[in-house]
mmCIF file of C-alpha atoms in Angstrom:
data_model
loop_
_atom_site.group_PDB
_atom_site.id
_atom_site.type_symbol
_atom_site.label_atom_id
_atom_site.label_comp_id
_atom_site.label_asym_id
_atom_site.label_seq_id
_atom_site.Cartn_x
_atom_site.Cartn_y
_atom_site.Cartn_z
ATOM 1 C CA MET A 1 350.260 201.039 218.344
ATOM 2 C CA LEU A 2 347.750 202.929 220.482
ATOM 3 C CA SER A 3 348.932 204.354 223.783
ATOM 4 C CA VAL A 4 347.128 206.135 226.589
ATOM 5 C CA SER A 5 349.304 208.184 228.955
ATOM 6 C CA GLN A 6 348.200 209.680 232.283
ATOM 7 C CA LEU A 7 344.650 210.103 230.981
ATOM 8 C CA ALA A 8 342.261 211.850 233.353
ATOM 9 C CA LYS A 9 338.689 213.068 233.024
ATOM 10 C CA LYS A 10 336.742 215.128 235.518
ATOM 11 C CA TYR A 11 333.245 216.297 234.617
ATOM 12 C CA HIS A 12 332.815 218.677 237.561
ATOM 13 C CA ILE A 13 335.424 220.456 239.663
ATOM 14 C CA SER A 14 334.067 219.092 242.945
ATOM 15 C CA SER A 15 333.307 215.581 241.676
ATOM 16 C CA LYS A 16 335.380 212.426 241.763
ATOM 17 C CA PRO A 17 337.275 211.917 238.468
ATOM 18 C CA ALA A 18 335.727 209.503 235.975
ATOM 19 C CA LEU A 19 339.279 208.580 234.914
ATOM 20 C CA ASP A 20 342.307 209.019 237.166
ATOM 21 C CA ASN A 21 345.695 209.010 235.385
ATOM 22 C CA ILE A 22 345.167 205.887 233.276
ATOM 23 C CA SER A 23 348.046 204.540 231.158
ATOM 24 C CA PHE A 24 348.428 201.483 228.894
ATOM 25 C CA VAL A 25 349.709 200.443 225.454
ATOM 26 C CA LEU A 26 347.822 198.400 222.838
ATOM 27 C CA HIS A 27 349.325 196.536 219.870
ATOM 28 C CA PRO A 28 347.824 195.390 216.536
ATOM 29 C CA GLY A 29 346.720 191.790 216.082
ATOM 30 C CA ARG A 30 345.099 191.505 219.503
ATOM 31 C CA ILE A 31 341.646 191.788 221.023
ATOM 32 C CA TYR A 32 341.683 193.729 224.280
ATOM 33 C CA GLY A 33 338.962 193.265 226.870
ATOM 34 C CA LEU A 34 338.034 196.329 228.921
ATOM 35 C CA LEU A 35 336.432 195.167 232.155
ATOM 36 C CA GLY A 36 335.052 196.935 235.177
ATOM 37 C CA PRO A 37 331.924 197.456 237.254
ATOM 38 C CA ASN A 38 329.253 199.954 236.202
ATOM 39 C CA GLY A 39 330.569 203.495 236.633
ATOM 40 C CA ALA A 40 334.218 202.423 236.515
ATOM 41 C CA GLY A 41 335.006 204.719 233.553
ATOM 42 C CA LYS A 42 334.955 202.269 230.619
ATOM 43 C CA THR A 43 332.591 204.250 228.386
ATOM 44 C CA THR A 44 334.334 207.540 229.216
ATOM 45 C CA LEU A 45 337.638 205.996 228.169
ATOM 46 C CA MET A 46 336.148 204.717 224.892
ATOM 47 C CA ASP A 47 334.620 208.138 224.155
ATOM 48 C CA ILE A 48 337.962 209.872 224.712
ATOM 49 C CA VAL A 49 339.846 207.434 222.459
ATOM 50 C CA ALA A 50 337.155 207.897 219.794
ATOM 51 C CA GLY A 51 337.522 211.671 220.017
ATOM 52 C CA PHE A 52 333.967 212.327 221.214
ATOM 53 C CA THR A 53 335.018 213.603 224.638
ATOM 54 C CA PRO A 54 338.180 215.617 225.421
ATOM 55 C CA PRO A 55 340.284 214.493 228.396
ATOM 56 C CA THR A 56 340.902 216.832 231.304
ATOM 57 C CA SER A 57 344.580 215.887 231.076
ATOM 58 C CA GLY A 58 346.824 213.268 229.527
ATOM 59 C CA VAL A 59 347.269 212.183 225.933
ATOM 60 C CA VAL A 60 346.193 209.465 223.500
ATOM 61 C CA GLU A 61 348.725 208.567 220.783
ATOM 62 C CA TYR A 62 348.401 206.441 217.661
ATOM 63 C CA ASN A 63 351.646 205.261 216.044
ATOM 64 C CA GLY A 64 353.545 207.937 217.946
ATOM 65 C CA HIS A 65 351.278 210.864 217.053
ATOM 66 C CA ALA A 66 349.183 212.626 219.694
ATOM 67 C CA LEU A 67 345.515 212.605 218.712
ATOM 68 C CA GLU A 68 345.074 216.338 218.531
ATOM 69 C CA GLY A 69 343.963 218.619 215.702
ATOM 70 C CA SER A 70 344.554 217.179 212.215
ATOM 71 C CA ALA A 71 346.106 214.005 213.665
ATOM 72 C CA SER A 72 342.834 213.312 215.475
ATOM 73 C CA GLU A 73 340.836 213.712 212.249
ATOM 74 C CA LYS A 74 343.170 211.360 210.359
ATOM 75 C CA PHE A 75 342.839 208.815 213.154
ATOM 76 C CA ARG A 76 339.043 208.909 213.007
ATOM 77 C CA ALA A 77 339.241 207.829 209.358
ATOM 78 C CA LYS A 78 340.979 204.660 210.636
ATOM 79 C CA LEU A 79 338.540 204.139 213.511
ATOM 80 C CA GLY A 80 335.395 202.038 213.819
ATOM 81 C CA TYR A 81 333.226 202.624 216.881
ATOM 82 C CA LEU A 82 330.165 200.854 218.239
ATOM 83 C CA PRO A 83 328.813 202.773 221.264
ATOM 84 C CA GLU A 84 326.607 201.018 223.790
ATOM 85 C CA HIS A 85 323.528 202.303 221.933
ATOM 86 C CA PRO A 86 324.228 202.074 218.159
ATOM 87 C CA PRO A 87 323.467 205.368 216.351
ATOM 88 C CA LEU A 88 320.959 204.221 213.730
ATOM 89 C CA TYR A 89 318.314 206.066 211.719
ATOM 90 C CA PRO A 90 315.048 204.202 212.407
ATOM 91 C CA ASN A 91 313.477 205.119 209.042
ATOM 92 C CA PHE A 92 316.504 203.907 207.064
ATOM 93 C CA THR A 93 317.003 200.363 205.843
ATOM 94 C CA PRO A 94 320.307 198.627 206.670
ATOM 95 C CA VAL A 95 321.459 199.325 203.098
ATOM 96 C CA GLU A 96 320.687 203.040 203.489
ATOM 97 C CA GLN A 97 322.378 203.169 206.890
ATOM 98 C CA LEU A 98 325.540 201.526 205.553
ATOM 99 C CA ASP A 99 325.434 203.725 202.450
ATOM 100 C CA PHE A 100 325.441 206.785 204.712
ATOM 101 C CA VAL A 101 328.314 205.468 206.853
ATOM 102 C CA CYS A 102 330.441 204.380 203.874
ATOM 103 C CA ALA A 103 329.952 207.772 202.192
ATOM 104 C CA ALA A 104 331.035 209.487 205.427
ATOM 105 C CA LYS A 105 334.154 207.294 205.343
ATOM 106 C CA GLY A 106 334.938 208.580 201.857
ATOM 107 C CA LEU A 107 333.767 205.674 199.720
ATOM 108 C CA SER A 108 331.779 206.223 196.522
ATOM 109 C CA GLY A 109 330.562 204.476 193.365
ATOM 110 C CA ASP A 110 331.373 200.791 192.941
ATOM 111 C CA ASP A 111 333.743 200.795 195.916
ATOM 112 C CA LYS A 112 330.880 201.858 198.172
ATOM 113 C CA LYS A 113 328.504 199.239 196.725
ATOM 114 C CA ARG A 114 331.090 196.475 197.199
ATOM 115 C CA GLU A 115 331.715 197.563 200.779
ATOM 116 C CA ILE A 116 327.999 197.624 201.621
ATOM 117 C CA ASN A 117 327.563 194.106 200.227
ATOM 118 C CA ARG A 118 330.639 192.911 202.128
ATOM 119 C CA LEU A 119 329.294 194.300 205.407
ATOM 120 C CA LEU A 120 325.835 192.815 204.888
ATOM 121 C CA GLU A 121 327.400 189.401 204.291
ATOM 122 C CA LEU A 122 329.953 189.793 207.079
ATOM 123 C CA CYS A 123 327.268 190.449 209.698
ATOM 124 C CA GLU A 124 324.623 188.185 208.122
ATOM 125 C CA LEU A 125 322.195 191.009 207.375
ATOM 126 C CA GLU A 126 321.279 190.164 203.765
ATOM 127 C CA SER A 127 317.790 188.925 204.672
ATOM 128 C CA MET A 128 317.040 192.202 206.497
ATOM 129 C CA SER A 129 318.682 194.600 204.045
ATOM 130 C CA ALA A 130 315.405 196.148 202.780
ATOM 131 C CA ARG A 131 313.511 196.265 206.107
ATOM 132 C CA LEU A 132 313.221 199.524 208.048
ATOM 133 C CA ILE A 133 315.581 199.616 211.014
ATOM 134 C CA LYS A 134 312.740 200.487 213.409
ATOM 135 C CA HIS A 135 311.204 197.098 212.577
ATOM 136 C CA LEU A 136 314.380 195.117 213.267
ATOM 137 C CA SER A 137 314.887 193.116 216.455
ATOM 138 C CA LYS A 138 317.452 194.351 218.974
ATOM 139 C CA GLY A 139 319.832 191.600 217.850
ATOM 140 C CA PHE A 140 319.705 192.675 214.201
ATOM 141 C CA ARG A 141 320.113 196.344 215.161
ATOM 142 C CA GLN A 142 323.180 195.361 217.163
ATOM 143 C CA ARG A 143 324.559 193.456 214.157
ATOM 144 C CA LEU A 144 324.000 196.540 212.010
ATOM 145 C CA GLY A 145 325.869 198.649 214.561
ATOM 146 C CA ILE A 146 328.774 196.192 214.382
ATOM 147 C CA ALA A 147 328.646 196.283 210.561
ATOM 148 C CA GLN A 148 328.972 200.062 210.448
ATOM 149 C CA ALA A 149 331.844 199.923 212.932
ATOM 150 C CA MET A 150 333.618 197.601 210.448
ATOM 151 C CA ALA A 151 333.047 199.920 207.466
ATOM 152 C CA ALA A 152 336.026 201.015 205.331
ATOM 153 C CA ASN A 153 338.574 198.671 206.925
ATOM 154 C CA PRO A 154 339.283 200.489 210.233
ATOM 155 C CA GLN A 155 342.620 199.867 211.931
ATOM 156 C CA VAL A 156 341.232 200.438 215.429
ATOM 157 C CA ILE A 157 337.794 199.084 216.400
ATOM 158 C CA LEU A 158 336.043 200.091 219.636
ATOM 159 C CA LEU A 159 333.070 197.984 220.691
ATOM 160 C CA ASP A 160 331.064 198.950 223.772
ATOM 161 C CA GLU A 161 328.958 195.968 224.966
ATOM 162 C CA PRO A 162 328.781 194.422 221.451
ATOM 163 C CA ALA A 163 326.984 191.260 222.625
ATOM 164 C CA ALA A 164 324.025 193.200 224.073
ATOM 165 C CA GLY A 165 320.794 191.889 222.583
ATOM 166 C CA LEU A 166 322.418 188.973 220.745
ATOM 167 C CA ASP A 167 321.253 185.393 221.226
ATOM 168 C CA VAL A 168 323.694 182.538 221.823
ATOM 169 C CA GLU A 169 324.123 181.736 218.133
ATOM 170 C CA GLN A 170 324.739 185.383 217.292
ATOM 171 C CA ILE A 171 327.292 185.705 220.117
ATOM 172 C CA VAL A 172 329.230 182.716 218.750
ATOM 173 C CA ALA A 173 329.121 184.305 215.284
ATOM 174 C CA LEU A 174 330.377 187.607 216.758
ATOM 175 C CA ARG A 175 333.320 185.856 218.405
ATOM 176 C CA ARG A 176 334.229 184.190 215.122
ATOM 177 C CA LEU A 177 333.944 187.477 213.235
ATOM 178 C CA LEU A 178 336.173 189.419 215.641
ATOM 179 C CA VAL A 179 338.858 186.727 215.677
ATOM 180 C CA GLU A 180 338.868 186.771 211.864
ATOM 181 C CA GLN A 181 339.121 190.582 211.819
ATOM 182 C CA LYS A 182 341.866 191.093 214.409
ATOM 183 C CA ASN A 183 344.881 190.630 212.089
ATOM 184 C CA ASN A 184 346.814 193.931 211.905
ATOM 185 C CA ARG A 185 344.055 195.658 213.882
ATOM 186 C CA ILE A 186 343.571 196.787 217.452
ATOM 187 C CA ILE A 187 340.168 195.700 218.748
ATOM 188 C CA ILE A 188 338.949 196.981 222.126
ATOM 189 C CA LEU A 189 335.873 195.300 223.546
ATOM 190 C CA SER A 190 334.220 196.785 226.613
ATOM 191 C CA SER A 191 331.995 194.487 228.650
ATOM 192 C CA HIS A 192 330.977 193.526 232.171
ATOM 193 C CA ILE A 193 330.473 189.868 231.136
ATOM 194 C CA LEU A 194 333.557 187.935 232.236
ATOM 195 C CA GLN A 195 332.738 184.856 230.143
ATOM 196 C CA GLU A 196 332.697 186.867 226.917
ATOM 197 C CA ILE A 197 336.008 188.546 227.659
ATOM 198 C CA GLY A 198 337.604 185.260 228.701
ATOM 199 C CA ALA A 199 336.402 183.432 225.586
ATOM 200 C CA LEU A 200 337.444 186.092 223.096
ATOM 201 C CA CYS A 201 340.202 188.394 224.281
ATOM 202 C CA ASP A 202 343.990 188.107 224.163
ATOM 203 C CA HIS A 203 344.524 190.705 226.853
ATOM 204 C CA VAL A 204 342.469 192.193 229.687
ATOM 205 C CA ILE A 205 342.513 195.675 231.209
ATOM 206 C CA ILE A 206 340.423 196.028 234.366
ATOM 207 C CA ILE A 207 339.305 199.501 235.436
ATOM 208 C CA SER A 208 338.035 200.235 238.924
ATOM 209 C CA GLU A 209 337.057 203.680 240.218
ATOM 210 C CA GLY A 210 338.692 205.360 237.222
ATOM 211 C CA LYS A 211 342.053 203.605 237.595
ATOM 212 C CA VAL A 212 343.748 200.644 235.925
ATOM 213 C CA ALA A 213 343.465 197.873 238.513
ATOM 214 C CA ALA A 214 344.943 195.102 236.322
ATOM 215 C CA ASP A 215 346.609 194.885 232.900
ATOM 216 C CA ARG A 216 347.263 191.224 231.962
ATOM 217 C CA SER A 217 347.452 188.930 228.966
ATOM 218 C CA MET A 218 345.094 185.963 229.080
ATOM 219 C CA ASP A 219 348.158 183.686 228.843
ATOM 220 C CA GLU A 220 349.507 185.199 232.059
ATOM 221 C CA ILE A 221 346.172 184.682 233.769
ATOM 222 C CA SER A 222 345.610 181.104 232.611
ATOM 223 C CA LYS A 223 349.146 179.811 233.254
ATOM 224 C CA GLY A 224 349.728 181.212 236.708
ATOM 225 C CA THR A 225 348.599 179.961 240.102
ATOM 226 C CA GLN A 226 347.093 181.640 243.121
ATOM 227 C CA THR A 227 347.365 180.946 246.856
ATOM 228 C CA ILE A 228 344.967 182.507 249.367
ATOM 229 C CA VAL A 229 346.242 182.720 252.954
ATOM 230 C CA THR A 230 343.921 183.661 255.818
ATOM 231 C CA PHE A 231 345.729 184.572 259.046
ATOM 232 C CA ARG A 232 345.892 186.617 262.240
ATOM 233 C CA GLY A 233 348.873 188.781 263.148
ATOM 234 C CA GLU A 234 351.121 191.484 261.704
ATOM 235 C CA HIS A 235 350.981 191.445 257.936
ATOM 236 C CA GLU A 236 353.969 193.616 256.958
ATOM 237 C CA PRO A 237 356.732 191.146 257.976
ATOM 238 C CA LEU A 238 354.752 188.270 256.423
ATOM 239 C CA VAL A 239 354.263 190.115 253.117
ATOM 240 C CA LYS A 240 357.974 190.946 253.026
ATOM 241 C CA ARG A 241 359.030 187.324 253.617
ATOM 242 C CA ILE A 242 356.567 185.858 251.103
ATOM 243 C CA SER A 243 357.326 188.490 248.436
ATOM 244 C CA ALA A 244 360.989 187.433 248.621
ATOM 245 C CA LEU A 245 360.166 183.802 247.704
ATOM 246 C CA LYS A 246 361.208 182.755 244.209
ATOM 247 C CA GLY A 247 358.204 182.517 241.888
ATOM 248 C CA VAL A 248 356.028 185.040 243.722
ATOM 249 C CA GLU A 249 354.806 187.739 241.323
ATOM 250 C CA ILE A 250 352.173 189.588 243.373
ATOM 251 C CA CYS A 251 351.348 189.587 247.070
ATOM 252 C CA ASN A 252 348.339 191.639 248.221
ATOM 253 C CA VAL A 253 346.805 191.877 251.668
ATOM 254 C CA LYS A 254 343.336 192.911 252.812
ATOM 255 C CA ALA A 255 341.553 193.037 256.155
ATOM 256 C CA LEU A 256 338.642 190.688 256.821
ATOM 257 C CA ALA A 257 336.110 190.600 259.636
ATOM 258 C CA SER A 258 337.371 190.790 263.212
ATOM 259 C CA SER A 259 341.177 190.534 263.390
ATOM 260 C CA GLU A 260 341.584 188.267 260.374
ATOM 261 C CA LYS A 261 343.493 189.216 257.243
ATOM 262 C CA GLN A 262 343.906 187.621 253.827
ATOM 263 C CA LEU A 263 346.886 187.424 251.498
ATOM 264 C CA THR A 264 346.397 186.817 247.795
ATOM 265 C CA ILE A 265 349.641 185.459 246.366
ATOM 266 C CA GLU A 266 350.037 185.064 242.620
ATOM 267 C CA THR A 267 352.834 182.818 241.454
ATOM 268 C CA ALA A 268 354.474 181.883 238.178
ATOM 269 C CA VAL A 269 353.300 178.946 236.091
ATOM 270 C CA GLY A 270 353.738 175.604 237.844
ATOM 271 C CA SER A 271 354.678 177.113 241.197
ATOM 272 C CA ASP A 272 353.097 175.594 244.293
ATOM 273 C CA LEU A 273 354.667 177.432 247.201
ATOM 274 C CA ARG A 274 352.365 176.323 250.013
ATOM 275 C CA GLU A 275 355.097 174.630 252.050
ATOM 276 C CA LYS A 276 357.417 177.649 251.718
ATOM 277 C CA ILE A 277 354.571 180.021 252.550
ATOM 278 C CA ILE A 278 353.742 178.035 255.707
ATOM 279 C CA ALA A 279 357.426 178.015 256.666
ATOM 280 C CA ALA A 280 357.589 181.791 256.157
ATOM 281 C CA ALA A 281 354.596 182.394 258.440
ATOM 282 C CA GLY A 282 356.730 182.985 261.518
ATOM 283 C CA ASP A 283 354.660 184.067 264.493
ATOM 284 C CA VAL A 284 351.415 184.783 262.609
ATOM 285 C CA THR A 285 348.498 182.371 263.075
ATOM 286 C CA LEU A 286 347.576 180.654 259.814
ATOM 287 C CA LEU A 287 343.866 179.865 259.540
ATOM 288 C CA GLU A 288 343.732 178.646 255.921
ATOM 289 C CA VAL A 289 346.072 178.132 252.971
ATOM 290 C CA ARG A 290 344.239 177.513 249.706
ATOM 291 C CA HIS A 291 345.917 176.907 246.333
ATOM 292 C CA SER A 292 344.342 176.983 242.860
ATOM 293 C CA GLY A 293 344.862 178.011 239.273
ATOM 294 C CA ARG A 294 344.304 181.678 238.502
ATOM 295 C CA THR A 295 341.079 182.573 236.715
ATOM 296 C CA LEU A 296 339.828 185.769 235.119
ATOM 297 C CA GLU A 297 337.115 185.881 237.774
ATOM 298 C CA SER A 298 339.623 185.719 240.624
ATOM 299 C CA ILE A 299 341.806 188.413 239.029
ATOM 300 C CA TYR A 300 338.748 190.605 238.467
ATOM 301 C CA MET A 301 337.346 190.244 241.979
ATOM 302 C CA GLU A 302 340.727 190.966 243.501
ATOM 303 C CA ALA A 303 341.264 193.995 241.233
ATOM 304 C CA ILE A 304 337.981 195.758 242.010
ATOM 305 C CA LYS A 305 338.147 195.390 245.798
#
């Protein structure tokens, strides 16, 4: 289990924090999607978990041990990390690059050779194994970055924009690979592409302005329903009445143009509460009541507002 507790990062005293007291818990056997707009703090969070950047405050724990000192070094031996720009030596071949990474992970002799061959096959790099990295396409360099993140059987894998530079066929192959590799591992995939997260991940964490704006399983997202209510009038009594309805899980309000306001009401699976919502309206003026299934896009857009 990997847990992040009250994690904060501030690069300059006078600046806005890159991360602002973030907390969540991750479990093995799942692929977690880390979503958020550019500048939300996704890469900073990945760098802190990987041990490349110290937090200003807060703690990261793995299996109950804070990642500090010797515990941090032991954790890194169990970690695979693909940053947004894979660290590759342009004058190495893929075999030489993987040899270097596997040696750094403590492998040697026949064990190292077997692991290099496994990684080349796993990421379909055999045909490029003897070519200099500087002559590889962006897609093959990305595959090599993924291969080195998989070296030595890591228990936690961090992937920052892993689909960057891949064509459609390679993206499908990446999805298949990650699903096959997730057993007994924690895989965290950072991306701004909703379709990739929705197609691959078991759980989604959305970060906005350095804070966790949503933390949901994909099952929760896909099985629930959403009702959007546009109205005029006092919102506090309306929110209180609707929040009390059975089946309502979340009720958020925001101001629109002029005097209009909008309620986003998320309800449990199978719940269509439009009639009860209309009855609970009281003296507010309802302009629209729209009901639909929840989608990752709707959750995301609501979370980052």
